[in-house]
mmCIF file of C-alpha atoms and ligand atoms in Angstrom:
data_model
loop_
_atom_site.group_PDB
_atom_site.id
_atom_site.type_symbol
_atom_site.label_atom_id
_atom_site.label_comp_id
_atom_site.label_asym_id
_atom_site.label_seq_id
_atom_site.Cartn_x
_atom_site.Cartn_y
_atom_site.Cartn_z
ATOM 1 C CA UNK A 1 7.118 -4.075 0.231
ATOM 2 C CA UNK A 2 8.995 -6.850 -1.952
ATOM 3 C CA UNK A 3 6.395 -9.140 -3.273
ATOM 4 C CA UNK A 4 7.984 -12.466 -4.915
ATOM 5 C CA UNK A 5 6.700 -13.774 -8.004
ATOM 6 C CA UNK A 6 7.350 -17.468 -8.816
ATOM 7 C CA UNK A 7 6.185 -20.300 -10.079
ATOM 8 C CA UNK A 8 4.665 -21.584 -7.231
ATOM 9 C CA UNK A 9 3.290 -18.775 -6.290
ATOM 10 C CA UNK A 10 2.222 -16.885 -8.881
ATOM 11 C CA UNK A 11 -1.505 -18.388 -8.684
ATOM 12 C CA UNK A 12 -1.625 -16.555 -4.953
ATOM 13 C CA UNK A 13 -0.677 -13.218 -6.434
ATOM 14 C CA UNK A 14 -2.435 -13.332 -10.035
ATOM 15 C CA UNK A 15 -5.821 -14.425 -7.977
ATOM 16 C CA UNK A 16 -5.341 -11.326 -5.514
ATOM 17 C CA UNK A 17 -4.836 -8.822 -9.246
ATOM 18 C CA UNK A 18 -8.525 -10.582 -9.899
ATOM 19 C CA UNK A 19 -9.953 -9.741 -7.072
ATOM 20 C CA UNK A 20 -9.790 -13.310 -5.824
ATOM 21 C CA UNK A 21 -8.396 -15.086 -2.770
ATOM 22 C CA UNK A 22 -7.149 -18.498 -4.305
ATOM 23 C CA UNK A 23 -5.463 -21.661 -1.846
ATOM 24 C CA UNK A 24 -4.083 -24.628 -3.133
ATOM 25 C CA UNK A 25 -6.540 -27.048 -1.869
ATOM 26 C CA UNK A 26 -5.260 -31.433 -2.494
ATOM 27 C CA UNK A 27 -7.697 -33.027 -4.395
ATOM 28 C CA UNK A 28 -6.174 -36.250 -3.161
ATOM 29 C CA UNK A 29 -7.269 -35.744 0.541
ATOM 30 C CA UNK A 30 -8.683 -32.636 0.679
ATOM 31 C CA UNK A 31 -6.139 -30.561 2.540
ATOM 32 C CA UNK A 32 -6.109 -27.109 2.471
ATOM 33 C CA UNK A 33 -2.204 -25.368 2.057
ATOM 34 C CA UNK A 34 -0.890 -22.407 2.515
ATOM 35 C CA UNK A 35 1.660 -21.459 1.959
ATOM 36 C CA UNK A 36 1.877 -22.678 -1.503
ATOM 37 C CA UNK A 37 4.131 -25.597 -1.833
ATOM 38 C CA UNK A 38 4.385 -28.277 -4.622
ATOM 39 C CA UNK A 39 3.462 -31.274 -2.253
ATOM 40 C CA UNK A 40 1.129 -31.981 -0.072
ATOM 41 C CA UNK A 41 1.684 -31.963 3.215
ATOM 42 C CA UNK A 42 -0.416 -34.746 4.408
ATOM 43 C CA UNK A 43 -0.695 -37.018 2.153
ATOM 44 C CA UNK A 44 2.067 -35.793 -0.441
ATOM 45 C CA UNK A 45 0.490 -35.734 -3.332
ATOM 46 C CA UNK A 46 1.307 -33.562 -5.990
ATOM 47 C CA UNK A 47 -2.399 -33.569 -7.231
ATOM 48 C CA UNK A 48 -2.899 -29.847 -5.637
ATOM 49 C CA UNK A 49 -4.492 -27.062 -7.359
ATOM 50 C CA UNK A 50 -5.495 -23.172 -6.912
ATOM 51 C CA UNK A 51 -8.600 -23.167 -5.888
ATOM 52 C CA UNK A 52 -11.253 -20.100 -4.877
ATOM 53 C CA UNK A 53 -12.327 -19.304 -1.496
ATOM 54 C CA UNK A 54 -15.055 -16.687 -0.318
ATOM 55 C CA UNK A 55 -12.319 -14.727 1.423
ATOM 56 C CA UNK A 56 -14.516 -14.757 4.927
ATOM 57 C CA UNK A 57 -13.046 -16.362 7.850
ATOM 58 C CA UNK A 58 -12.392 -15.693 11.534
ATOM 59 C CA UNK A 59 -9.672 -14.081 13.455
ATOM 60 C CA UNK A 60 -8.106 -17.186 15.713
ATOM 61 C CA UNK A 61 -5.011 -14.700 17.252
ATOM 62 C CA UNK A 62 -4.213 -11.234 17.029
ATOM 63 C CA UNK A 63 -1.258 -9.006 17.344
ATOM 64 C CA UNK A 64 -0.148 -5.116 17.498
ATOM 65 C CA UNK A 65 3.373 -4.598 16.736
ATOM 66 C CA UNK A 66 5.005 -0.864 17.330
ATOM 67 C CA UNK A 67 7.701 -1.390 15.231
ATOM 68 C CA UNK A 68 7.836 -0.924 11.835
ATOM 69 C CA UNK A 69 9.948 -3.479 9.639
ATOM 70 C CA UNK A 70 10.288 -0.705 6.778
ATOM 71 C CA UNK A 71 11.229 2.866 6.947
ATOM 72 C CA UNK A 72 7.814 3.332 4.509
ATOM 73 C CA UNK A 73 5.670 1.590 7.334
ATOM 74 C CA UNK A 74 6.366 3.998 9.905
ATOM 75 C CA UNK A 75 3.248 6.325 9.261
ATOM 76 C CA UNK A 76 1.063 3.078 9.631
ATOM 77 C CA UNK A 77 1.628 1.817 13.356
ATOM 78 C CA UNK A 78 0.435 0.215 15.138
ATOM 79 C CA UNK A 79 0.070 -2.291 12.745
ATOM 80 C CA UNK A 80 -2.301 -5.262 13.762
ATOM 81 C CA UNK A 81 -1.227 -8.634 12.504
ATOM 82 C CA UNK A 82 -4.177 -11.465 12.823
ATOM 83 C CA UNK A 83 -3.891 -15.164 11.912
ATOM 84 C CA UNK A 84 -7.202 -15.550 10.404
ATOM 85 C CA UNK A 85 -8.799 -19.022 9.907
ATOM 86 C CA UNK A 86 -10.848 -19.373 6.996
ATOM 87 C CA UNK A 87 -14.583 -20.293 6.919
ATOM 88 C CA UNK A 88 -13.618 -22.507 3.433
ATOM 89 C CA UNK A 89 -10.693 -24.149 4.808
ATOM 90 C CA UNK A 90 -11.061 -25.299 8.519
ATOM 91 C CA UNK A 91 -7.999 -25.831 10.333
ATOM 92 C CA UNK A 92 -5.589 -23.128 7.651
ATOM 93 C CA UNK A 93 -4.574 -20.085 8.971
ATOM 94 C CA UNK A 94 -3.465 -17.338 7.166
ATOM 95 C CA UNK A 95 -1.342 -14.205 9.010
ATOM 96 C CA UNK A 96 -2.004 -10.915 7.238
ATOM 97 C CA UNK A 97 -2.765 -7.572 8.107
ATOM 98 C CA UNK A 98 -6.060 -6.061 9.285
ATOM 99 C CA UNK A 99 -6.909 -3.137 7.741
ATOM 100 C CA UNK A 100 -10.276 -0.547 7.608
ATOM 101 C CA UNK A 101 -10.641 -1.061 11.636
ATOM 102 C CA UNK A 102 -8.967 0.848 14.844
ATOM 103 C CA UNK A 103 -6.425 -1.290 16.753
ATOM 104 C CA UNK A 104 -8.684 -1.613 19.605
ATOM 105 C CA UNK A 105 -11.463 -3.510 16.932
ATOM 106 C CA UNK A 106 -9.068 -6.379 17.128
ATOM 107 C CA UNK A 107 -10.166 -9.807 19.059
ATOM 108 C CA UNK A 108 -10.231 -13.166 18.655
ATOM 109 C CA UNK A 109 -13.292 -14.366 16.602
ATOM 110 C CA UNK A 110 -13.908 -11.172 14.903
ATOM 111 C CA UNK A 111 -15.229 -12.311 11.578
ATOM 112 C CA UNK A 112 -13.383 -10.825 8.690
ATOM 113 C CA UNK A 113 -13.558 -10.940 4.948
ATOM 114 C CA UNK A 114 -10.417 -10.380 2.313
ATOM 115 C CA UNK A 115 -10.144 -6.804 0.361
ATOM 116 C CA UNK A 116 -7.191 -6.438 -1.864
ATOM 117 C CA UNK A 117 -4.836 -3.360 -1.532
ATOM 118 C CA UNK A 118 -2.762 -2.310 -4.600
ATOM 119 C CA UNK A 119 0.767 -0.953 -4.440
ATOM 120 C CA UNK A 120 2.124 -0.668 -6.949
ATOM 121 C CA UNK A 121 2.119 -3.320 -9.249
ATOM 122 C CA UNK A 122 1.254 -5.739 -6.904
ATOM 123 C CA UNK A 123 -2.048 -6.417 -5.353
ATOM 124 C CA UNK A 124 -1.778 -7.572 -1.394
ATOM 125 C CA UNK A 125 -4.471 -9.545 0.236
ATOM 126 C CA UNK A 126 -5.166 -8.516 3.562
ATOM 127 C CA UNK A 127 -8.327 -8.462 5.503
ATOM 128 C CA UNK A 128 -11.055 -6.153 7.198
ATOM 129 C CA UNK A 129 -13.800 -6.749 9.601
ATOM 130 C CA UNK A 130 -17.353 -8.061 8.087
ATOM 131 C CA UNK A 131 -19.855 -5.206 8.824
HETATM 132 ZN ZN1 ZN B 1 -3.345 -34.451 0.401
#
């Protein structure tokens, strides 16, 4: 999998390396944003900044998809994708994969926590269920 490094993203993807799940949070109004973008969507400030989260959160919606979008994802299906709402950040979803659980574990409210896979020389976020 392609994983973009810029600027504005960079934060997102240095935090995951660390072990960390980092969100821009506004310290203008308080907003929480993902995906990273220079502005603020709700008040638009520019006065955002990377901030720490614990990386535990709920599952809000849940999906299994039997198709694989890359030829090297094809041993790894179904693969469940969950929105997953954060217990730091009410109201900001994050879609990502959920990993270390059988298909049939997913459902909505299942309370999950971040682990960090590495491939290469990237390290994805992606989340598990809290045991
Ligand atoms: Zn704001």
């Amino acid at each position: 999998m392609a994983v973009v490094q810029d600027p504005e993203h960079g934060f997102y993807w240095d935090a995951a390396a660390a072990g960390r799940l980092d969100i821009l949070h506004c310290r203008a109004c308080g907003t929480w944003i993902h995906y990273p973008q220079p502005r603020c969507p709700s008040c638009h400030s520019t006065d955002v900044a990377p901030t720490p989260t614990s990386g535990r959160g709920h599952v809000v919606s849940y999906t299994l998809t039997h198709y694989a979008p890359t030829p090297e994802l094809a041993d790894s299906l179904p693969i469940v994708l969950v929105m997953v709402e954060l217990d730091d950040a009410p109201g900001l979803r994050v879609i990502t994969n959920l990993v270390d659980a059988e298909p049939s574990e997913a459902r909505i409210g299942l309370p999950v926590e971040v682990t960090f896979e590495r491939r290469g020389e990237h390290t994805i976020p992606q989340f598990r269920p809290r045991r």
